[in-house]
Each structure stands twice: as C-alpha cells, then as structure tokens.
PDB file of C-alpha atoms in Angstrom:
ATOM      1  CA  MET A  28      -4.791 -25.413 -57.764  1.00 46.00           C
ATOM      2  CA  ARG A  29      -1.435 -26.051 -56.141  1.00 46.00           C
ATOM      3  CA  LYS A  30       0.458 -28.752 -54.284  1.00 53.00           C
ATOM      4  CA  ALA A  31       4.088 -28.795 -53.150  1.00 58.00           C
ATOM      5  CA  GLY A  32       5.151 -25.927 -55.413  1.00 68.00           C
ATOM      6  CA  CYS A  33       3.202 -27.156 -58.450  1.00 74.00           C
ATOM      7  CA  LEU A  34       0.403 -25.301 -60.211  1.00 77.00           C
ATOM      8  CA  ALA A  35      -2.295 -26.781 -62.435  1.00 80.00           C
ATOM      9  CA  ALA A  36      -4.976 -25.183 -64.602  1.00 81.00           C
ATOM     10  CA  VAL A  37      -7.391 -26.413 -67.253  1.00 80.00           C
ATOM     11  CA  ARG A  38      -7.875 -25.423 -70.890  1.00 80.00           C
ATOM     12  CA  GLN A  39     -10.548 -27.334 -72.771  1.00 82.00           C
ATOM     13  CA  ARG A  40      -9.460 -30.982 -72.334  1.00 81.00           C
ATOM     14  CA  SER A  41      -5.874 -30.264 -71.292  1.00 82.00           C
ATOM     15  CA  LEU A  42      -4.151 -29.813 -67.934  1.00 81.00           C
ATOM     16  CA  LEU A  43      -1.515 -27.089 -67.879  1.00 80.00           C
ATOM     17  CA  LEU A  44       1.259 -27.615 -65.325  1.00 81.00           C
ATOM     18  CA  TRP A  45       3.793 -25.183 -63.884  1.00 77.00           C
ATOM     19  CA  ASP A  46       6.697 -25.386 -61.449  1.00 77.00           C
ATOM     20  CA  ALA A  47       6.063 -22.477 -59.078  1.00 70.00           C
ATOM     21  CA  GLY A  48       9.640 -22.598 -57.778  1.00 69.00           C
ATOM     22  CA  VAL A  49      11.194 -21.675 -61.112  1.00 67.00           C
ATOM     23  CA  GLY A  50       8.133 -19.988 -62.608  1.00 69.00           C
ATOM     24  CA  ARG A  51       7.962 -21.966 -65.825  1.00 73.00           C
ATOM     25  CA  SER A  52       5.833 -24.593 -67.508  1.00 76.00           C
ATOM     26  CA  SER A  53       6.419 -28.207 -66.585  1.00 73.00           C
ATOM     27  CA  GLY A  54       4.249 -29.713 -69.309  1.00 77.00           C
ATOM     28  CA  THR A  55       0.749 -30.281 -70.641  1.00 82.00           C
ATOM     29  CA  VAL A  56      -1.452 -33.331 -70.132  1.00 81.00           C
ATOM     30  CA  ASP A  57      -4.035 -34.003 -72.846  1.00 81.00           C
ATOM     31  CA  LEU A  58      -7.008 -36.100 -71.756  1.00 79.00           C
ATOM     32  CA  PRO A  59      -8.871 -38.415 -74.178  1.00 77.00           C
ATOM     33  CA  ALA A  60     -11.011 -36.833 -76.896  1.00 69.00           C
ATOM     34  CA  SER A  61     -14.136 -38.328 -75.305  1.00 69.00           C
ATOM     35  CA  VAL A  62     -13.665 -35.988 -72.335  1.00 75.00           C
ATOM     36  CA  ARG A  63     -14.765 -32.996 -74.468  1.00 76.00           C
ATOM     37  CA  ALA A  64     -13.775 -30.429 -71.835  1.00 83.00           C
ATOM     38  CA  VAL A  65     -12.370 -30.415 -68.302  1.00 86.00           C
ATOM     39  CA  THR A  66     -14.688 -28.346 -66.101  1.00 85.00           C
ATOM     40  CA  ASP A  67     -12.878 -28.415 -62.758  1.00 88.00           C
ATOM     41  CA  LEU A  68      -9.883 -29.778 -60.859  1.00 88.00           C
ATOM     42  CA  HIS A  69      -8.880 -30.019 -57.219  1.00 88.00           C
ATOM     43  CA  TRP A  70      -5.520 -30.882 -55.731  1.00 83.00           C
ATOM     44  CA  GLY A  71      -5.517 -32.463 -52.270  1.00 77.00           C
ATOM     45  CA  ASP A  72      -3.539 -35.639 -51.656  1.00 76.00           C
ATOM     46  CA  HIS A  73      -4.549 -36.466 -55.239  1.00 79.00           C
ATOM     47  CA  LEU A  74      -5.232 -34.416 -58.329  1.00 86.00           C
ATOM     48  CA  VAL A  75      -8.839 -34.992 -59.376  1.00 89.00           C
ATOM     49  CA  THR A  76     -10.431 -33.710 -62.577  1.00 88.00           C
ATOM     50  CA  GLY A  77     -14.045 -33.601 -63.706  1.00 87.00           C
ATOM     51  CA  ALA A  78     -15.249 -33.347 -67.303  1.00 85.00           C
ATOM     52  CA  MET A  79     -18.349 -32.471 -69.308  1.00 82.00           C
ATOM     53  CA  ASP A  80     -19.004 -36.135 -70.130  1.00 80.00           C
ATOM     54  CA  GLY A  81     -19.608 -36.769 -66.409  1.00 81.00           C
ATOM     55  CA  SER A  82     -16.322 -38.608 -65.858  1.00 84.00           C
ATOM     56  CA  VAL A  83     -14.123 -38.001 -62.809  1.00 88.00           C
ATOM     57  CA  ARG A  84     -10.441 -38.935 -62.987  1.00 88.00           C
ATOM     58  CA  LEU A  85      -7.935 -39.526 -60.199  1.00 89.00           C
ATOM     59  CA  HIS A  86      -4.355 -38.649 -61.190  1.00 88.00           C
ATOM     60  CA  ASP A  87      -1.152 -39.872 -59.554  1.00 82.00           C
ATOM     61  CA  HIS A  88       0.210 -36.884 -57.589  1.00 75.00           C
ATOM     62  CA  ARG A  89       3.789 -37.975 -58.369  1.00 77.00           C
ATOM     63  CA  ASP A  90       3.103 -37.777 -62.103  1.00 79.00           C
ATOM     64  CA  VAL A  91      -0.305 -36.387 -63.019  1.00 80.00           C
ATOM     65  CA  ARG A  92       0.046 -37.808 -66.533  1.00 81.00           C
ATOM     66  CA  ASN A  93      -0.814 -41.175 -65.000  1.00 85.00           C
ATOM     67  CA  VAL A  94      -4.532 -41.697 -64.395  1.00 87.00           C
ATOM     68  CA  VAL A  95      -4.958 -44.026 -61.403  1.00 87.00           C
ATOM     69  CA  CYS A  96      -8.676 -44.603 -61.926  1.00 88.00           C
ATOM     70  CA  VAL A  97     -11.796 -43.222 -63.589  1.00 89.00           C
ATOM     71  CA  PHE A  98     -14.946 -42.977 -61.500  1.00 87.00           C
ATOM     72  CA  GLY A  99     -17.843 -44.478 -63.432  1.00 73.00           C
ATOM     73  CA  SER A 100     -20.531 -41.818 -63.197  1.00 70.00           C
ATOM     74  CA  LYS A 101     -23.707 -42.417 -65.217  1.00 69.00           C
ATOM     75  CA  VAL A 102     -24.912 -38.853 -64.624  1.00 68.00           C
ATOM     76  CA  ASN A 103     -24.092 -36.460 -67.462  1.00 65.00           C
ATOM     77  CA  GLY A 104     -22.622 -33.050 -66.938  1.00 67.00           C
ATOM     78  CA  HIS A 105     -20.221 -31.905 -64.270  1.00 69.00           C
ATOM     79  CA  THR A 106     -19.684 -28.662 -62.396  1.00 72.00           C
ATOM     80  CA  GLN A 107     -17.227 -29.218 -59.548  1.00 87.00           C
ATOM     81  CA  VAL A 108     -15.001 -31.791 -57.850  1.00 90.00           C
ATOM     82  CA  ARG A 109     -13.354 -31.765 -54.407  1.00 89.00           C
ATOM     83  CA  VAL A 110     -10.992 -34.051 -52.472  1.00 87.00           C
ATOM     84  CA  ASN A 111     -11.642 -34.479 -48.753  1.00 86.00           C
ATOM     85  CA  ARG A 112      -8.462 -33.151 -47.143  1.00 79.00           C
ATOM     86  CA  LYS A 113      -8.976 -35.007 -43.877  1.00 80.00           C
ATOM     87  CA  ALA A 114     -10.059 -38.291 -45.466  1.00 82.00           C
ATOM     88  CA  PRO A 115      -8.272 -38.235 -48.862  1.00 81.00           C
ATOM     89  CA  VAL A 116      -9.870 -41.536 -49.962  1.00 85.00           C
ATOM     90  CA  LEU A 117     -13.133 -39.595 -50.374  1.00 88.00           C
ATOM     91  CA  VAL A 118     -13.895 -37.475 -53.423  1.00 90.00           C
ATOM     92  CA  ALA A 119     -17.088 -35.523 -54.133  1.00 91.00           C
ATOM     93  CA  SER A 120     -18.383 -34.448 -57.535  1.00 90.00           C
ATOM     94  CA  ALA A 121     -21.412 -32.424 -58.621  1.00 89.00           C
ATOM     95  CA  HIS A 122     -23.458 -33.471 -61.660  1.00 84.00           C
ATOM     96  CA  ALA A 123     -26.520 -31.364 -62.462  1.00 82.00           C
ATOM     97  CA  GLY A 124     -28.553 -31.510 -59.223  1.00 85.00           C
ATOM     98  CA  HIS A 125     -26.753 -34.592 -57.892  1.00 87.00           C
ATOM     99  CA  LEU A 126     -23.851 -34.740 -55.475  1.00 89.00           C
ATOM    100  CA  LEU A 127     -21.846 -37.988 -55.688  1.00 90.00           C
ATOM    101  CA  ILE A 128     -19.448 -39.229 -52.988  1.00 90.00           C
ATOM    102  CA  TRP A 129     -16.674 -41.560 -54.198  1.00 90.00           C
ATOM    103  CA  ASP A 130     -14.235 -43.844 -52.428  1.00 89.00           C
ATOM    104  CA  VAL A 131     -10.995 -44.095 -54.414  1.00 88.00           C
ATOM    105  CA  ARG A 132     -10.670 -47.740 -53.341  1.00 88.00           C
ATOM    106  CA  GLN A 133     -13.990 -48.619 -55.022  1.00 87.00           C
ATOM    107  CA  PRO A 134     -14.202 -46.424 -58.133  1.00 87.00           C
ATOM    108  CA  LYS A 135     -16.794 -48.409 -60.104  1.00 85.00           C
ATOM    109  CA  LYS A 136     -19.803 -46.803 -58.416  1.00 86.00           C
ATOM    110  CA  PRO A 137     -20.344 -43.897 -56.018  1.00 87.00           C
ATOM    111  CA  ARG A 138     -20.313 -44.578 -52.302  1.00 86.00           C
ATOM    112  CA  SER A 139     -23.448 -42.459 -52.006  1.00 86.00           C
ATOM    113  CA  SER A 140     -25.622 -40.189 -54.140  1.00 86.00           C
ATOM    114  CA  ILE A 141     -27.458 -37.115 -52.886  1.00 88.00           C
ATOM    115  CA  ILE A 142     -30.145 -35.257 -54.847  1.00 87.00           C
ATOM    116  CA  ALA A 143     -29.038 -31.908 -53.459  1.00 88.00           C
ATOM    117  CA  HIS A 144     -31.072 -29.543 -55.641  1.00 85.00           C
ATOM    118  CA  VAL A 145     -34.054 -31.020 -57.452  1.00 77.00           C
ATOM    119  CA  SER A 146     -34.914 -28.290 -59.948  1.00 72.00           C
ATOM    120  CA  ASN A 147     -31.489 -26.688 -60.417  1.00 78.00           C
ATOM    121  CA  LYS A 148     -27.881 -27.763 -60.733  1.00 83.00           C
ATOM    122  CA  VAL A 149     -25.397 -27.735 -57.871  1.00 88.00           C
ATOM    123  CA  GLY A 150     -23.509 -24.509 -58.467  1.00 85.00           C
ATOM    124  CA  LYS A 151     -20.880 -24.800 -55.733  1.00 89.00           C
ATOM    125  CA  PHE A 152     -20.144 -27.121 -52.842  1.00 91.00           C
ATOM    126  CA  ASP A 153     -17.485 -27.394 -50.177  1.00 90.00           C
ATOM    127  CA  TRP A 154     -16.629 -29.504 -47.152  1.00 83.00           C
ATOM    128  CA  GLY A 155     -14.686 -28.780 -43.980  1.00 70.00           C
ATOM    129  CA  GLN A 156     -10.974 -29.459 -43.687  1.00 65.00           C
ATOM    130  CA  TYR A 157     -10.789 -30.418 -40.024  1.00 58.00           C
ATOM    131  CA  ALA A 158     -13.452 -31.544 -37.538  1.00 54.00           C
ATOM    132  CA  SER A 159     -16.286 -31.136 -40.051  1.00 55.00           C
ATOM    133  CA  SER A 160     -14.882 -33.187 -42.917  1.00 63.00           C
ATOM    134  CA  ASP A 161     -18.023 -35.337 -42.758  1.00 76.00           C
ATOM    135  CA  HIS A 162     -20.221 -32.373 -43.739  1.00 82.00           C
ATOM    136  CA  ILE A 163     -20.714 -30.836 -47.173  1.00 89.00           C
ATOM    137  CA  VAL A 164     -22.503 -27.578 -47.976  1.00 91.00           C
ATOM    138  CA  THR A 165     -24.152 -27.018 -51.364  1.00 92.00           C
ATOM    139  CA  CYS A 166     -25.832 -24.134 -53.167  1.00 92.00           C
ATOM    140  CA  SER A 167     -27.509 -23.500 -56.506  1.00 90.00           C
ATOM    141  CA  PRO A 168     -27.248 -20.185 -58.410  1.00 87.00           C
ATOM    142  CA  MET A 169     -31.031 -20.077 -58.878  1.00 88.00           C
ATOM    143  CA  GLU A 170     -31.905 -20.766 -55.231  1.00 90.00           C
ATOM    144  CA  SER A 171     -31.556 -18.756 -52.026  1.00 91.00           C
ATOM    145  CA  ASP A 172     -30.805 -21.763 -49.786  1.00 91.00           C
ATOM    146  CA  VAL A 173     -27.546 -23.343 -48.629  1.00 92.00           C
ATOM    147  CA  LYS A 174     -27.880 -26.956 -47.525  1.00 91.00           C
ATOM    148  CA  SER A 175     -25.594 -28.930 -45.233  1.00 89.00           C
ATOM    149  CA  TRP A 176     -25.315 -32.693 -45.748  1.00 88.00           C
ATOM    150  CA  LYS A 177     -23.819 -35.347 -43.495  1.00 83.00           C
ATOM    151  CA  VAL A 178     -21.767 -37.684 -45.694  1.00 79.00           C
ATOM    152  CA  GLU A 179     -22.050 -40.695 -43.408  1.00 73.00           C
ATOM    153  CA  ALA A 180     -25.849 -40.375 -43.348  1.00 61.00           C
ATOM    154  CA  ALA A 181     -25.836 -40.236 -47.143  1.00 57.00           C
ATOM    155  CA  HIS A 182     -23.965 -43.532 -47.163  1.00 62.00           C
ATOM    156  CA  MET A 183     -26.623 -45.167 -44.982  1.00 59.00           C
ATOM    157  CA  GLU A 184     -29.766 -43.705 -46.578  1.00 60.00           C
ATOM    158  CA  ALA A 185     -31.109 -43.806 -50.129  1.00 69.00           C
ATOM    159  CA  GLN A 186     -31.881 -40.079 -50.076  1.00 76.00           C
ATOM    160  CA  PRO A 187     -30.912 -38.271 -46.881  1.00 81.00           C
ATOM    161  CA  SER A 188     -32.472 -35.046 -45.672  1.00 85.00           C
ATOM    162  CA  PRO A 189     -30.246 -31.983 -45.197  1.00 88.00           C
ATOM    163  CA  ALA A 190     -28.614 -31.778 -41.778  1.00 86.00           C
ATOM    164  CA  ALA A 191     -29.295 -28.025 -41.838  1.00 87.00           C
ATOM    165  CA  THR A 192     -30.619 -25.412 -44.252  1.00 90.00           C
ATOM    166  CA  LEU A 193     -29.693 -21.735 -44.322  1.00 91.00           C
ATOM    167  CA  ARG A 194     -32.239 -19.498 -46.055  1.00 91.00           C
ATOM    168  CA  PHE A 195     -31.350 -16.098 -47.471  1.00 92.00           C
ATOM    169  CA  SER A 196     -33.220 -13.280 -49.186  1.00 90.00           C
ATOM    170  CA  SER A 197     -31.156 -13.434 -52.392  1.00 91.00           C
ATOM    171  CA  TYR A 198     -29.758 -16.120 -54.676  1.00 92.00           C
ATOM    172  CA  VAL A 199     -26.526 -17.799 -53.546  1.00 93.00           C
ATOM    173  CA  ALA A 200     -23.783 -17.805 -56.174  1.00 90.00           C
ATOM    174  CA  SER A 201     -21.078 -19.546 -54.154  1.00 91.00           C
ATOM    175  CA  THR A 202     -20.443 -21.066 -50.733  1.00 91.00           C
ATOM    176  CA  LEU A 203     -17.374 -21.986 -48.680  1.00 88.00           C
ATOM    177  CA  MET A 204     -17.116 -23.755 -45.325  1.00 86.00           C
ATOM    178  CA  SER A 205     -14.651 -22.401 -42.771  1.00 83.00           C
ATOM    179  CA  PRO A 206     -11.715 -24.703 -41.891  1.00 76.00           C
ATOM    180  CA  SER A 207     -13.452 -25.803 -38.677  1.00 74.00           C
ATOM    181  CA  GLY A 208     -16.863 -26.173 -40.315  1.00 76.00           C
ATOM    182  CA  ALA A 209     -18.505 -23.851 -37.778  1.00 80.00           C
ATOM    183  CA  LEU A 210     -19.097 -21.069 -40.309  1.00 85.00           C
ATOM    184  CA  VAL A 211     -20.311 -20.836 -43.890  1.00 89.00           C
ATOM    185  CA  LEU A 212     -19.291 -18.042 -46.238  1.00 90.00           C
ATOM    186  CA  THR A 213     -21.738 -17.218 -49.049  1.00 92.00           C
ATOM    187  CA  ALA A 214     -21.639 -14.879 -52.058  1.00 92.00           C
ATOM    188  CA  HIS A 215     -24.969 -13.531 -53.293  1.00 92.00           C
ATOM    189  CA  ALA A 216     -26.609 -12.006 -56.334  1.00 88.00           C
ATOM    190  CA  ASP A 217     -26.940  -8.710 -54.436  1.00 88.00           C
ATOM    191  CA  ALA A 218     -23.104  -8.437 -54.474  1.00 86.00           C
ATOM    192  CA  ARG A 219     -22.811  -9.140 -50.754  1.00 89.00           C
ATOM    193  CA  ILE A 220     -20.956 -11.874 -48.927  1.00 88.00           C
ATOM    194  CA  ARG A 221     -22.365 -13.226 -45.680  1.00 90.00           C
ATOM    195  CA  VAL A 222     -21.014 -15.310 -42.814  1.00 90.00           C
ATOM    196  CA  SER A 223     -23.447 -17.728 -41.133  1.00 89.00           C
ATOM    197  CA  ALA A 224     -23.164 -20.309 -38.361  1.00 86.00           C
ATOM    198  CA  LEU A 225     -23.800 -24.054 -38.763  1.00 77.00           C
ATOM    199  CA  PRO A 226     -25.686 -26.102 -37.828  1.00 61.00           C
ATOM    200  CA  ARG A 227     -27.856 -23.640 -35.917  1.00 48.00           C
ATOM    201  CA  VAL A 228     -29.920 -21.626 -38.394  1.00 39.00           C
ATOM    202  CA  GLY A 229     -29.775 -17.976 -37.439  1.00 40.00           C
ATOM    203  CA  LEU A 230     -29.587 -14.556 -38.986  1.00 40.00           C
ATOM    204  CA  PRO A 231     -26.569 -14.309 -41.309  1.00 44.00           C
ATOM    205  CA  GLU A 232     -23.888 -11.776 -40.537  1.00 45.00           C
ATOM    206  CA  ASP A 233     -23.411  -9.317 -43.401  1.00 45.00           C
ATOM    207  CA  VAL A 234     -19.910  -8.527 -44.575  1.00 45.00           C
ATOM    208  CA  PRO A 235     -19.611  -4.998 -46.028  1.00 45.00           C
ATOM    209  CA  ARG A 236     -20.493  -4.823 -49.718  1.00 47.00           C
ATOM    210  CA  ALA A 237     -17.411  -5.946 -51.595  1.00 46.00           C
ATOM    211  CA  THR A 238     -18.115  -4.877 -55.167  1.00 46.00           C
ATOM    212  CA  LYS A 239     -20.762  -3.255 -57.341  1.00 46.00           C
ATOM    213  CA  SER A 240     -21.306  -6.466 -59.274  1.00 49.00           C
ATOM    214  CA  ASP A 241     -21.362 -10.185 -58.533  1.00 54.00           C
ATOM    215  CA  VAL A 242     -18.593 -11.602 -56.326  1.00 53.00           C
ATOM    216  CA  ALA A 243     -16.366 -13.724 -58.591  1.00 51.00           C
ATOM    217  CA  THR A 244     -14.094 -15.405 -56.023  1.00 57.00           C
ATOM    218  CA  MET A 245     -13.781 -15.500 -52.259  1.00 59.00           C
ATOM    219  CA  GLY A 246     -11.912 -17.436 -49.579  1.00 60.00           C
ATOM    220  CA  TRP A 247     -10.845 -17.693 -45.952  1.00 56.00           C
ATOM    221  CA  LEU A 248      -7.568 -16.050 -44.939  1.00 56.00           C
ATOM    222  CA  GLU A 249      -5.847 -18.260 -42.365  1.00 54.00           C
ATOM    223  CA  LYS A 250      -3.339 -16.857 -39.884  1.00 53.00           C
ATOM    224  CA  LYS A 251      -0.401 -19.121 -39.086  1.00 50.00           C
ATOM    225  CA  SER A 252       0.864 -17.364 -35.961  1.00 45.00           C
ATOM    226  CA  GLY A 253      -0.656 -19.012 -32.915  1.00 43.00           C
ATOM    227  CA  CYS A 254      -4.179 -19.389 -34.276  1.00 41.00           C
ATOM    228  CA  ARG A 255      -5.938 -22.721 -34.056  1.00 46.00           C
ATOM    229  CA  PRO A 256      -7.816 -23.915 -37.160  1.00 42.00           C
ATOM    230  CA  GLY A 257     -11.305 -22.504 -37.326  1.00 43.00           C
ATOM    231  CA  LYS A 258     -10.653 -19.376 -35.231  1.00 45.00           C
ATOM    232  CA  GLN A 259     -10.011 -17.198 -38.268  1.00 44.00           C
ATOM    233  CA  ARG A 260     -12.709 -14.733 -39.274  1.00 49.00           C
ATOM    234  CA  HIS A 261     -10.851 -13.017 -42.121  1.00 53.00           C
ATOM    235  CA  VAL A 262     -12.492 -13.052 -45.540  1.00 56.00           C
ATOM    236  CA  LEU A 263     -11.077 -12.274 -48.980  1.00 52.00           C
ATOM    237  CA  ALA A 264     -13.392 -11.453 -51.911  1.00 53.00           C
ATOM    238  CA  GLN A 265     -12.926 -10.311 -55.484  1.00 50.00           C
TER     239      GLN A 265
END
C-alpha cells in the first residue's frame, strides 16, 4: 500500500518500508513476537495492520514505527483490514466469519460486530470511498453471494440483516466497490469478473474472460480528466 510517496509491504511479522521517490528502502518495523504473522495492511489516513493473533494495530502515519493503539479483538484469526477513506476514524477488520467495525477514538472494543458469513470466513470486503462510505460489501470464497451491509445499522442492531444480497452462479473469490458505491466488481471461480449494481439486485454484467485461471488481483481504473468520482467503468484484472 502507498501514501505520499511511501510504500509498505508485509513479511511474516515485519513491515517493509520504501521511499518511492528515491526507490530505496526506508527501514523495517518488527512487530512483537506475539503477533506471529501480519496478514494484511491498509494505508488511508492511518496505516493499519492486522495479524494472525486477531490483533489490529493503528500506526502513526508520520512514523509507522509508533503504534498509536491496538484494537482489542477477542476473535482469533484475521484476513483483511481497511480504513474508511471518507471517515478515517473508522476501521474495519475481518476475523473468520465476523466483520468488526472500530472507532480509533475508542479502541478497547469494536463499535459494532457483524456475523457476515456464518459457515465460512470473510474472504474479502470493501467499502465505498465517497457517498457510500457507510456501506461495506463482503464475500466468502466458498459462497456465491456478495452481501452489502450498512455500517450505521450495524451500530444500532445486535445483528443486522444485509442491506442487499447479490447472488451468482459461481463462488466469489474477491469483491470491490466502485468509488461511488453504485457498482460492485467481483472475481469468480470460473475465471470471470462481473460488474453488478447496488442496491438493486439484478443480472450481473459479465466482463470478458480475463484469464484461464483464477483472477488474482483486480481494481478500478479512475480517470482524472474531467470525470466525477463514480462515473468510471474501467476495470483492471490480473
């Protein structure tokens, strides 16, 4: 992940940092031995890391060696972590089938907890960057559904129901929400990527087959010249 010309990657329980401007390493941050292994990181207004022991750490963006706080998750395991770009005080983390929403001002317990996928772990999740920052989409690699959750409803209810559910004919390996939140991009076990509309459940739009095997990575390509956020329909896949 990158922020202001800096790059960060993970290796076991270490963060590897680079200065993209000069193309060289700017140091390594070793997390405590209890972390076991860092499974994911995301760099928004903060650098957030998640680890196999279920812990989620918020790092000072001015010096990521300084840990501002540790979110006290009691759920073991961790697959993904994301900072809300529109409301940077909110952080989401996936633990097995649970999706936890954190407020960085109250790190001792999650703001809300969603049982997103009962029988399987949350494989990937994402939330919108602009008007839809209150919505999160989740998927599980052993299910053919993508679920949309309203974060504010999760804060008010013990276990909210999905705001919308998209059902497909093949397992969903990954999902991304478009910048506006109007569209959802999904990668499937049949090596196809599909674009679907939210919240109205309709027939997904197939993107031409990208590869002969599973799609490893994908993303939205945003145009900067005169395009408003959310109007882009360009997709990159690998």
